[in-house]
Amino acid sequence: MGEREPGDPAPYFDFHIFVCANRRPEGHARGSCAARGSEKLRDYMKARAKELGLKRVRVKTAMCLGRCELGPCIVVYPEGVWYRVDTVTDVDAVLAAHVQGGGRVKRLMLP
Amino acid sequence: MGEREPGDPAPYFDFHIFVCANRRPEGHARGSCAARGSEKLRDYMKARAKELGLKRVRVKTAMCLGRCELGPCIVVYPEGVWYRVDTVTDVDAVLAAHVQGGGRVKRLMLP
């Protein structure tokens, strides 16, 4: 597994959050994160992180992260923790407990 | 900065590589990774990682990673190392030296 080396440049961000915005056709067996509303949740998360003044956080769009059935999925790096965020309340919980609090939102973590 | 905690689930992948595939309109001052050919390089990287049998690696698409002027950009997590990959030779170098070799391709690293 990849690890930081002493010579690596300092990270640009403390938290780099990727939100899956992949959309499959209506009726696809696996569904998709966008079909479950991930784009609006991503926009909310971006705006909310800005409102909270979280300058060392970036919320970015990813295409399929491969865990469609469990979505809407996000993954928080560098720690590589995955969440399902289904509502703005879930987004708030991740920003408060994980990003600001340095903890975890156990109920939303993917197995 | 985010750090792994003892209770976190094991990572799904050893290397999670995000390739920016953001495309800005032709002539945009900042340019964009897709306008510099990142989509083909991403497809090549995905295919090549598969050919090499790198099962614990995922090459994924990201939208704008915010470093447009330096693109085509990729970032390798969990270590958070950024590269500019301009050719398939550059992609091969990252796969060989970083992913397979556990080192760095200094000439391609973003500052």
XYZ file of N, CA and C in Angstrom:
666
model
N 0.832 -1.207 0.000
C 0.000 0.000 0.000
C 0.868 1.259 0.000
N 0.378 2.273 -0.702
C 1.140 3.512 -0.826
C 1.325 4.209 0.508
N 2.516 4.708 0.722
C 2.805 5.449 1.954
C 3.567 6.714 1.603
N 3.426 7.716 2.424
C 4.173 8.954 2.205
C 5.655 8.722 2.469
N 6.465 9.437 1.682
C 7.911 9.360 1.871
C 8.413 10.701 2.383
N 9.540 10.697 3.055
C 10.057 11.951 3.626
C 10.221 13.069 2.584
N 10.580 12.733 1.371
C 10.807 13.766 0.364
C 9.559 14.271 -0.339
N 8.381 13.685 -0.034
C 7.160 14.098 -0.729
C 6.803 15.547 -0.376
N 6.270 16.286 -1.360
C 5.812 17.649 -1.053
C 4.708 17.600 0.006
N 4.578 18.668 0.764
C 3.501 18.738 1.761
C 2.159 18.587 1.046
N 1.212 17.913 1.679
C -0.110 17.757 1.048
C -0.760 19.133 0.835
N -1.512 19.254 -0.234
C -2.208 20.509 -0.506
C -3.389 20.700 0.429
N -4.002 19.589 0.835
C -5.237 19.652 1.613
C -5.116 18.707 2.801
N -5.890 18.994 3.841
C -5.965 18.054 4.958
C -6.943 16.922 4.645
N -7.991 17.270 3.904
C -9.007 16.278 3.534
C -9.387 16.483 2.077
N -9.236 15.457 1.305
C -9.612 15.500 -0.109
C -10.771 14.520 -0.256
N -11.946 15.073 -0.443
C -13.166 14.255 -0.432
C -13.675 14.090 -1.856
N -13.839 12.849 -2.271
C -14.362 12.567 -3.608
C -15.792 12.057 -3.487
N -16.679 12.743 -4.204
C -18.100 12.369 -4.212
C -18.402 11.740 -5.562
N -18.933 10.539 -5.555
C -19.268 9.893 -6.827
C -20.467 10.571 -7.457
N -20.317 10.961 -8.711
C -21.431 11.584 -9.430
C -21.719 10.792 -10.701
N -21.416 9.515 -10.641
C -21.682 8.689 -11.819
C -23.181 8.444 -11.969
N -23.644 8.546 -13.204
C -25.062 8.318 -13.479
C -25.206 7.195 -14.494
N -25.904 6.154 -14.095
C -26.237 5.091 -15.043
C -27.645 5.342 -15.591
N -27.955 4.678 -16.705
C -29.311 4.873 -17.265
C -30.382 4.460 -16.257
N -31.494 5.141 -16.328
C -32.663 4.821 -15.501
C -32.959 3.316 -15.586
N -33.170 2.683 -14.443
C -33.543 1.276 -14.451
C -32.368 0.313 -14.448
N -31.129 0.824 -14.470
C -29.955 -0.054 -14.431
C -29.953 -0.842 -13.114
N -29.596 -2.119 -13.217
C -29.692 -3.015 -12.049
C -28.875 -2.513 -10.850
N -27.711 -1.934 -11.102
C -26.856 -1.503 -9.983
C -27.249 -0.140 -9.442
N -28.091 0.570 -10.183
C -28.370 1.945 -9.794
C -27.116 2.777 -9.938
N -27.140 3.992 -9.453
C -25.937 4.826 -9.494
C -26.055 5.929 -8.462
N -24.913 6.463 -8.098
C -24.895 7.496 -7.050
C -25.656 8.739 -7.501
N -25.482 9.138 -8.759
C -26.173 10.347 -9.230
C -27.684 10.116 -9.246
N -28.099 8.919 -9.639
C -29.536 8.621 -9.646
C -30.106 8.691 -8.231
N -29.243 8.544 -7.242
C -29.692 8.648 -5.842
C -29.416 10.041 -5.252
N -29.112 10.972 -6.126
C -29.054 12.360 -5.664
C -27.683 12.871 -5.259
N -26.614 12.182 -5.680
C -25.291 12.565 -5.181
C -24.828 13.942 -5.662
N -25.309 14.364 -6.829
C -24.818 15.661 -7.344
C -25.264 16.817 -6.443
N -26.515 16.767 -6.011
C -27.003 17.819 -5.108
C -26.286 17.757 -3.768
N -26.023 16.541 -3.309
C -25.317 16.387 -2.034
C -23.885 16.910 -2.146
N -23.260 16.649 -3.278
C -21.913 17.188 -3.514
C -21.932 18.718 -3.519
N -22.893 19.289 -4.215
C -22.973 20.753 -4.262
C -23.194 21.319 -2.861
N -24.038 20.641 -2.101
C -24.283 21.088 -0.726
C -23.004 20.987 0.094
N -22.302 19.883 -0.062
C -21.082 19.676 0.730
C -20.023 20.724 0.398
N -19.870 21.017 -0.885
C -18.927 22.069 -1.305
C -19.305 23.396 -0.652
N -20.570 23.753 -0.769
C -21.028 25.047 -0.258
C -20.901 25.106 1.260
N -21.244 24.018 1.913
C -21.224 23.989 3.373
C -19.788 24.046 3.908
N -18.886 23.343 3.221
C -17.473 23.384 3.639
C -16.941 24.810 3.528
N -17.381 25.502 2.497
C -16.960 26.892 2.293
C -17.537 27.787 3.395
N -18.824 27.612 3.653
C -19.483 28.387 4.721
C -18.789 28.203 6.059
N -18.343 26.976 6.288
C -17.700 26.655 7.571
C -16.241 27.134 7.610
N -15.774 27.641 6.468
C -14.403 28.165 6.423
C -13.343 27.074 6.439
N -13.682 25.911 5.917
C -12.740 24.779 5.931
C -11.796 24.905 4.732
N -10.774 25.680 4.898
C -9.914 26.008 3.759
C -9.022 24.854 3.319
N -8.740 23.943 4.204
C -7.826 22.847 3.861
C -8.590 21.581 3.469
N -9.802 21.819 2.969
C -10.655 20.707 2.542
C -11.066 20.945 1.095
N -11.020 19.918 0.284
C -11.558 20.023 -1.063
C -12.586 18.921 -1.277
N -13.727 19.325 -1.776
C -14.789 18.378 -2.127
C -14.819 18.302 -3.644
N -14.548 17.131 -4.183
C -14.398 17.002 -5.627
C -15.315 15.924 -6.186
N -15.515 16.014 -7.482
C -16.382 15.065 -8.173
C -15.567 13.906 -8.719
N -16.023 12.703 -8.435
C -15.427 11.532 -9.071
C -16.483 10.853 -9.924
N -16.036 10.154 -10.939
C -16.949 9.276 -11.658
C -16.971 7.950 -10.898
N -17.551 6.913 -11.494
C -17.864 5.686 -10.750
C -16.718 5.243 -9.831
N -17.048 5.099 -8.563
C -16.070 4.617 -7.583
C -16.216 3.111 -7.366
N -17.155 2.510 -8.060
C -17.253 1.050 -8.072
C -18.067 0.431 -6.948
N -18.743 1.265 -6.169
C -19.527 0.707 -5.069
C -20.984 1.173 -5.183
N -21.467 1.064 -6.404
C -22.751 1.649 -6.792
C -23.892 1.242 -5.862
N -23.924 -0.041 -5.523
C -25.067 -0.544 -4.743
C -25.164 0.128 -3.379
N -24.044 0.647 -2.898
C -23.995 1.222 -1.553
C -24.120 2.745 -1.551
N -24.271 3.343 -2.728
C -24.231 4.798 -2.846
C -25.475 5.488 -2.344
N -25.416 6.801 -2.308
C -24.361 7.706 -2.768
C -23.082 7.600 -1.928
N -21.969 7.341 -2.629
C -20.686 7.079 -1.960
C -19.758 8.289 -1.992
N -19.022 8.439 -0.908
C -17.902 9.378 -0.897
C -16.714 8.661 -0.272
N -15.525 9.127 -0.613
C -14.329 8.595 0.046
C -13.471 9.790 0.469
N -12.994 9.724 1.693
C -12.208 10.809 2.269
C -10.737 10.378 2.312
N -9.893 11.127 1.599
C -8.453 10.844 1.624
C -7.733 11.946 2.366
N -6.553 11.672 2.944
C -5.705 10.502 2.717
C -6.070 9.267 3.537
N -7.008 9.355 4.444
C -7.250 8.207 5.307
C -8.030 7.088 4.636
N -8.668 7.378 3.495
C -9.356 6.327 2.764
C -10.567 5.772 3.472
N -11.343 6.657 4.059
C -12.568 6.230 4.744
C -13.762 6.517 3.834
N -14.596 5.493 3.665
C -15.752 5.592 2.773
C -17.026 5.800 3.583
N -17.900 6.628 3.012
C -19.212 6.820 3.617
C -20.308 6.721 2.566
N -21.483 6.345 3.033
C -22.695 6.557 2.258
C -23.348 7.808 2.822
N -23.572 8.809 1.975
C -24.282 10.009 2.442
C -25.561 10.146 1.636
N -26.639 10.077 2.341
C -27.943 9.990 1.681
C -28.734 11.292 1.783
N -28.357 12.122 2.730
C -29.107 13.350 2.999
C -28.126 14.464 3.372
N -28.635 15.692 3.395
C -27.775 16.799 3.823
C -27.403 16.642 5.300
N -28.261 15.987 6.049
C -27.934 15.720 7.456
C -26.702 14.813 7.542
N -26.620 13.831 6.648
C -25.444 12.947 6.609
C -24.186 13.744 6.233
N -24.334 14.627 5.267
C -23.190 15.458 4.861
C -22.724 16.304 6.041
N -23.679 16.930 6.719
C -23.331 17.739 7.895
C -22.599 16.897 8.938
N -23.073 15.671 9.112
C -22.460 14.799 10.124
C -21.005 14.493 9.766
N -20.740 14.229 8.490
C -19.360 13.931 8.071
C -18.476 15.170 8.237
N -19.001 16.324 7.856
C -18.193 17.545 8.001
C -17.909 17.837 9.480
N -18.919 17.662 10.317
C -18.744 17.986 11.737
C -17.874 16.956 12.446
N -18.236 15.691 12.324
C -17.583 14.662 13.144
C -16.244 14.219 12.569
N -16.167 14.113 11.250
C -14.926 13.616 10.644
C -13.957 14.763 10.337
N -14.419 15.707 9.535
C -13.507 16.763 9.068
C -13.159 17.727 10.209
N -14.170 18.224 10.896
C -13.881 19.183 11.965
C -13.462 18.489 13.249
N -14.091 17.335 13.523
C -13.842 16.670 14.802
C -12.717 15.655 14.781
N -12.292 15.276 13.576
C -11.220 14.286 13.476
C -11.646 12.886 13.882
N -12.960 12.649 13.906
C -13.455 11.319 14.284
C -14.092 10.605 13.115
N -15.093 9.819 13.393
C -15.779 9.041 12.375
C -17.285 9.130 12.601
N -18.039 8.937 11.517
C -19.489 8.798 11.640
C -19.790 7.332 11.366
N -19.708 6.557 12.418
C -19.749 5.092 12.290
C -20.983 4.605 11.511
N -22.132 5.214 11.782
C -23.376 4.715 11.187
C -23.386 4.878 9.663
N -22.539 5.751 9.145
C -22.524 5.991 7.692
C -21.339 5.322 6.986
N -20.435 4.736 7.737
C -19.239 4.156 7.114
C -19.562 2.895 6.318
N -18.934 2.775 5.154
C -19.095 1.548 4.366
C -18.239 0.450 4.994
N -18.711 -0.771 4.897
C -18.012 -1.886 5.548
C -16.695 -2.223 4.839
N -4.671 17.124 9.524
C -4.767 16.257 8.345
C -5.340 14.892 8.719
N -6.136 14.321 7.813
C -6.780 13.038 8.096
C -5.767 11.924 8.283
N -6.027 11.095 9.252
C -5.153 9.932 9.496
C -6.016 8.711 9.725
N -5.476 7.560 9.402
C -6.210 6.324 9.645
C -6.303 6.073 11.150
N -7.429 5.457 11.531
C -7.629 5.090 12.933
C -7.659 3.567 13.032
N -7.337 3.046 14.204
C -7.275 1.598 14.363
C -8.575 0.886 13.962
N -9.716 1.505 14.190
C -10.986 0.838 13.877
C -11.420 0.954 12.432
N -10.672 1.682 11.587
C -11.097 1.860 10.198
C -11.055 0.528 9.448
N -12.017 0.318 8.542
C -11.958 -0.894 7.713
C -10.667 -0.909 6.899
N -10.205 -2.106 6.561
C -9.009 -2.223 5.720
C -9.267 -1.498 4.400
N -8.252 -0.844 3.855
C -8.436 -0.153 2.562
C -8.811 -1.155 1.465
N -9.630 -0.721 0.533
C -10.012 -1.597 -0.577
C -8.867 -1.769 -1.559
N -8.048 -0.736 -1.681
C -7.009 -0.735 -2.706
C -5.696 -0.302 -2.074
N -4.600 -0.697 -2.711
C -3.293 -0.198 -2.279
C -3.026 1.184 -2.862
N -3.527 1.392 -4.079
C -3.344 2.684 -4.752
C -4.644 3.077 -5.432
N -5.139 4.223 -5.084
C -6.355 4.752 -5.702
C -5.926 5.996 -6.477
N -5.923 5.863 -7.787
C -5.371 6.923 -8.637
C -6.512 7.680 -9.308
N -6.527 8.983 -9.115
C -7.551 9.815 -9.749
C -6.918 10.610 -10.881
N -7.528 10.467 -12.053
C -7.057 11.174 -13.246
C -8.067 12.274 -13.566
N -7.607 13.494 -13.641
C -8.526 14.584 -13.967
C -8.959 14.481 -15.421
N -10.270 14.504 -15.636
C -10.803 14.468 -17.000
C -11.701 15.678 -17.235
N -11.389 16.748 -16.521
C -12.194 17.953 -16.703
C -11.862 18.610 -18.036
N -12.916 19.040 -18.721
C -12.717 19.709 -20.009
C -13.330 21.103 -19.957
N -12.507 22.097 -20.201
C -13.018 23.459 -20.322
C -13.194 23.778 -21.806
N -13.976 24.827 -22.086
C -14.175 25.183 -23.495
C -12.848 25.508 -24.171
N -12.785 25.203 -25.427
C -11.614 25.518 -26.268
C -11.217 26.988 -26.063
N -9.945 27.241 -25.836
C -9.478 28.618 -25.718
C -9.548 29.189 -24.311
N -10.032 28.411 -23.349
C -10.094 28.893 -21.961
C -8.673 29.176 -21.458
N -8.533 30.265 -20.722
C -7.199 30.716 -20.307
C -6.439 29.658 -19.497
N -7.137 28.927 -18.660
C -6.443 27.947 -17.811
C -6.184 26.635 -18.537
N -6.826 26.435 -19.668
C -6.736 25.136 -20.314
C -7.429 24.099 -19.454
N -7.303 22.841 -19.786
C -7.887 21.784 -18.962
C -7.192 20.473 -19.255
N -7.293 19.575 -18.297
C -6.601 18.289 -18.447
C -7.130 17.509 -19.640
N -8.446 17.515 -19.823
C -9.008 16.761 -20.949
C -8.559 17.365 -22.273
N -8.501 18.689 -22.333
C -8.053 19.334 -23.572
C -6.601 18.959 -23.875
N -5.859 18.539 -22.846
C -4.467 18.106 -23.056
C -4.357 16.584 -23.154
N -5.503 15.932 -23.338
C -5.449 14.501 -23.663
C -5.575 13.553 -22.492
N -6.066 14.036 -21.344
C -6.070 13.178 -20.153
C -6.998 11.971 -20.264
N -8.065 12.100 -21.056
C -9.015 10.962 -21.127
C -8.350 9.740 -21.762
N -7.603 9.976 -22.826
C -6.905 8.845 -23.468
C -5.836 8.270 -22.542
N -5.173 9.152 -21.816
C -4.130 8.681 -20.893
C -4.758 7.880 -19.753
N -5.920 8.325 -19.282
C -6.648 7.562 -18.252
C -7.035 6.176 -18.782
N -7.578 6.146 -19.991
C -7.981 4.852 -20.553
C -6.768 3.935 -20.697
N -5.664 4.511 -21.131
C -4.438 3.726 -21.260
C -3.986 3.217 -19.890
N -4.044 4.081 -18.893
C -3.576 3.693 -17.554
C -4.439 2.576 -16.977
N -5.744 2.686 -17.168
C -6.654 1.626 -16.714
C -6.300 0.296 -17.388
N -6.152 0.345 -18.701
C -5.894 -0.870 -19.470
C -4.534 -1.471 -19.096
N -3.564 -0.604 -18.945
C -2.202 -1.063 -18.659
C -2.111 -1.664 -17.250
N -2.801 -1.046 -16.300
C -2.812 -1.583 -14.928
C -3.427 -2.984 -14.933
N -4.444 -3.159 -15.764
C -5.097 -4.468 -15.873
C -4.147 -5.488 -16.500
N -3.515 -5.075 -17.592
C -2.554 -5.957 -18.272
C -1.447 -6.412 -17.329
N -1.042 -5.487 -16.457
C 0.050 -5.793 -15.526
C -0.434 -6.619 -14.331
N -1.744 -6.841 -14.270
C -2.288 -7.653 -13.179
C -2.277 -6.950 -11.832
N -2.375 -5.620 -11.862
C -2.326 -4.849 -10.611
C -3.729 -4.808 -9.990
N -4.041 -5.853 -9.260
C -5.411 -6.001 -8.770
C -5.761 -5.038 -7.640
N -4.775 -4.572 -6.920
C -5.062 -3.697 -5.779
C -4.884 -2.217 -6.135
N -5.095 -1.956 -7.430
C -4.971 -0.585 -7.923
C -6.265 -0.218 -8.634
N -6.752 0.982 -8.412
C -7.893 1.471 -9.176
C -7.526 2.809 -9.797
N -7.782 2.908 -11.082
C -7.579 4.159 -11.803
C -8.958 4.742 -12.080
N -9.231 5.909 -11.532
C -10.576 6.465 -11.608
C -10.569 7.863 -12.201
N -11.732 8.273 -12.642
C -11.895 9.591 -13.248
C -12.317 10.603 -12.208
N -11.627 11.725 -12.177
C -12.068 12.847 -11.350
C -12.395 14.021 -12.264
N -13.276 14.871 -11.779
C -13.468 16.139 -12.467
C -12.401 17.096 -11.922
N -12.536 18.388 -12.217
C -11.446 19.336 -11.979
C -10.784 19.140 -10.609
N -9.477 18.926 -10.640
C -8.710 18.777 -9.399
C -8.075 20.106 -8.996
N -8.304 21.138 -9.801
C -7.915 22.487 -9.403
C -6.491 22.885 -9.752
N -5.797 22.052 -10.527
C -4.419 22.408 -10.877
C -4.270 22.396 -12.395
N -5.252 23.023 -13.029
C -5.415 22.958 -14.478
C -4.135 23.317 -15.240
N -3.472 24.363 -14.785
C -2.313 24.856 -15.536
C -1.191 23.826 -15.606
N -1.190 22.915 -14.656
C -0.108 21.940 -14.563
C -0.460 20.591 -15.186
N -1.670 20.471 -15.715
C -2.160 19.182 -16.183
C -1.547 18.723 -17.484
N -1.859 17.478 -17.845
C -2.828 16.560 -17.257
C -2.365 16.050 -15.885
N -3.236 16.211 -14.893
C -2.895 15.898 -13.505
C -3.487 14.571 -13.046
N -2.721 13.887 -12.224
C -3.261 12.740 -11.496
C -2.807 12.878 -10.042
N -3.574 12.249 -9.152
C -3.143 12.194 -7.753
C -3.283 10.753 -7.282
N -2.270 10.286 -6.598
C -2.226 8.905 -6.128
C -2.473 8.898 -4.623
N -3.555 8.237 -4.208
C -3.837 8.102 -2.778
C -3.640 6.666 -2.346
N -3.344 6.412 -1.059
C -3.475 7.333 0.061
C -2.291 8.282 0.279
N -1.224 8.153 -0.461
C -0.053 8.963 -0.141
C -0.176 10.410 -0.613
N -1.149 10.675 -1.505
C -1.370 12.054 -1.917
C -0.236 12.645 -2.724
N 0.289 11.857 -3.642
C 1.366 12.336 -4.512
C 0.770 12.690 -5.880
N 1.103 13.885 -6.345
C 0.565 14.395 -7.610
C 1.606 14.284 -8.713
N 1.093 13.947 -9.904
C 1.964 13.910 -11.075
C 1.311 14.638 -12.240
N 2.147 15.134 -13.115
C 1.703 15.514 -14.450
C 2.073 14.364 -15.376
N 1.095 13.786 -16.044
C 1.398 12.726 -17.019
C 0.957 13.204 -18.394
N 1.921 13.302 -19.265
C 1.679 13.945 -20.549
C 1.647 12.945 -21.697
N 2.204 11.775 -21.458
C 2.332 10.769 -22.517
C 2.131 9.375 -21.908
N 1.963 8.396 -22.768
C 1.842 7.024 -22.269
C 3.150 6.581 -21.608
N 4.247 7.142 -22.059
C 5.538 6.843 -21.418
C 5.524 7.314 -19.963
N 4.919 8.482 -19.728
C 4.805 8.983 -18.353
C 3.910 8.055 -17.515
N 2.817 7.613 -18.106
C 1.918 6.696 -17.390
C 2.664 5.413 -17.033
N 3.400 4.879 -18.009
C 4.184 3.666 -17.758
C 5.177 3.891 -16.613
N 5.780 5.060 -16.598
C 6.781 5.364 -15.564
C 6.133 5.384 -14.178
N 4.942 5.976 -14.075
C 4.261 6.023 -12.774
C 3.864 4.615 -12.338
N 3.347 3.833 -13.266
C 2.945 2.468 -12.900
C 4.158 1.643 -12.473
N 5.247 1.783 -13.206
C 6.436 0.967 -12.902
C 7.135 1.439 -11.629
N 7.442 2.724 -11.571
C 8.296 3.204 -10.479
C 7.514 3.447 -9.194
N 6.308 3.973 -9.310
C 5.542 4.299 -8.101
C 4.702 3.107 -7.641
N 3.832 2.628 -8.522
C 2.878 1.588 -8.115
C 3.587 0.249 -7.915
N 4.366 -0.155 -8.881
C 5.040 -1.452 -8.756
C 6.300 -1.357 -7.904
N 7.005 -0.248 -8.065
C 8.301 -0.138 -7.386
C 8.243 0.501 -6.011
N 7.111 1.148 -5.703
C 6.992 1.792 -4.396
C 7.845 3.045 -4.260
N 8.292 3.593 -5.401
C 9.120 4.796 -5.341
C 8.390 6.001 -5.904
N 9.131 6.878 -6.523
C 8.569 8.096 -7.084
C 9.157 8.339 -8.461
N 8.420 9.071 -9.297
C 8.951 9.531 -10.575
C 9.163 11.036 -10.419
N 10.316 11.364 -9.896
C 10.589 12.749 -9.474
C 10.338 13.762 -10.592
N 10.733 13.417 -11.821
C 10.636 14.390 -12.914
C 9.195 14.758 -13.232
N 8.242 13.910 -12.819
C 6.834 14.174 -13.141
C 6.037 14.715 -11.959
N 6.652 14.751 -10.789
C 5.897 15.171 -9.597
C 5.569 16.655 -9.618
N 4.355 16.989 -9.194
C 3.988 18.404 -9.071
C 4.621 18.972 -7.807
N 4.972 20.223 -7.850
C 5.675 20.855 -6.722
C 4.747 21.074 -5.519
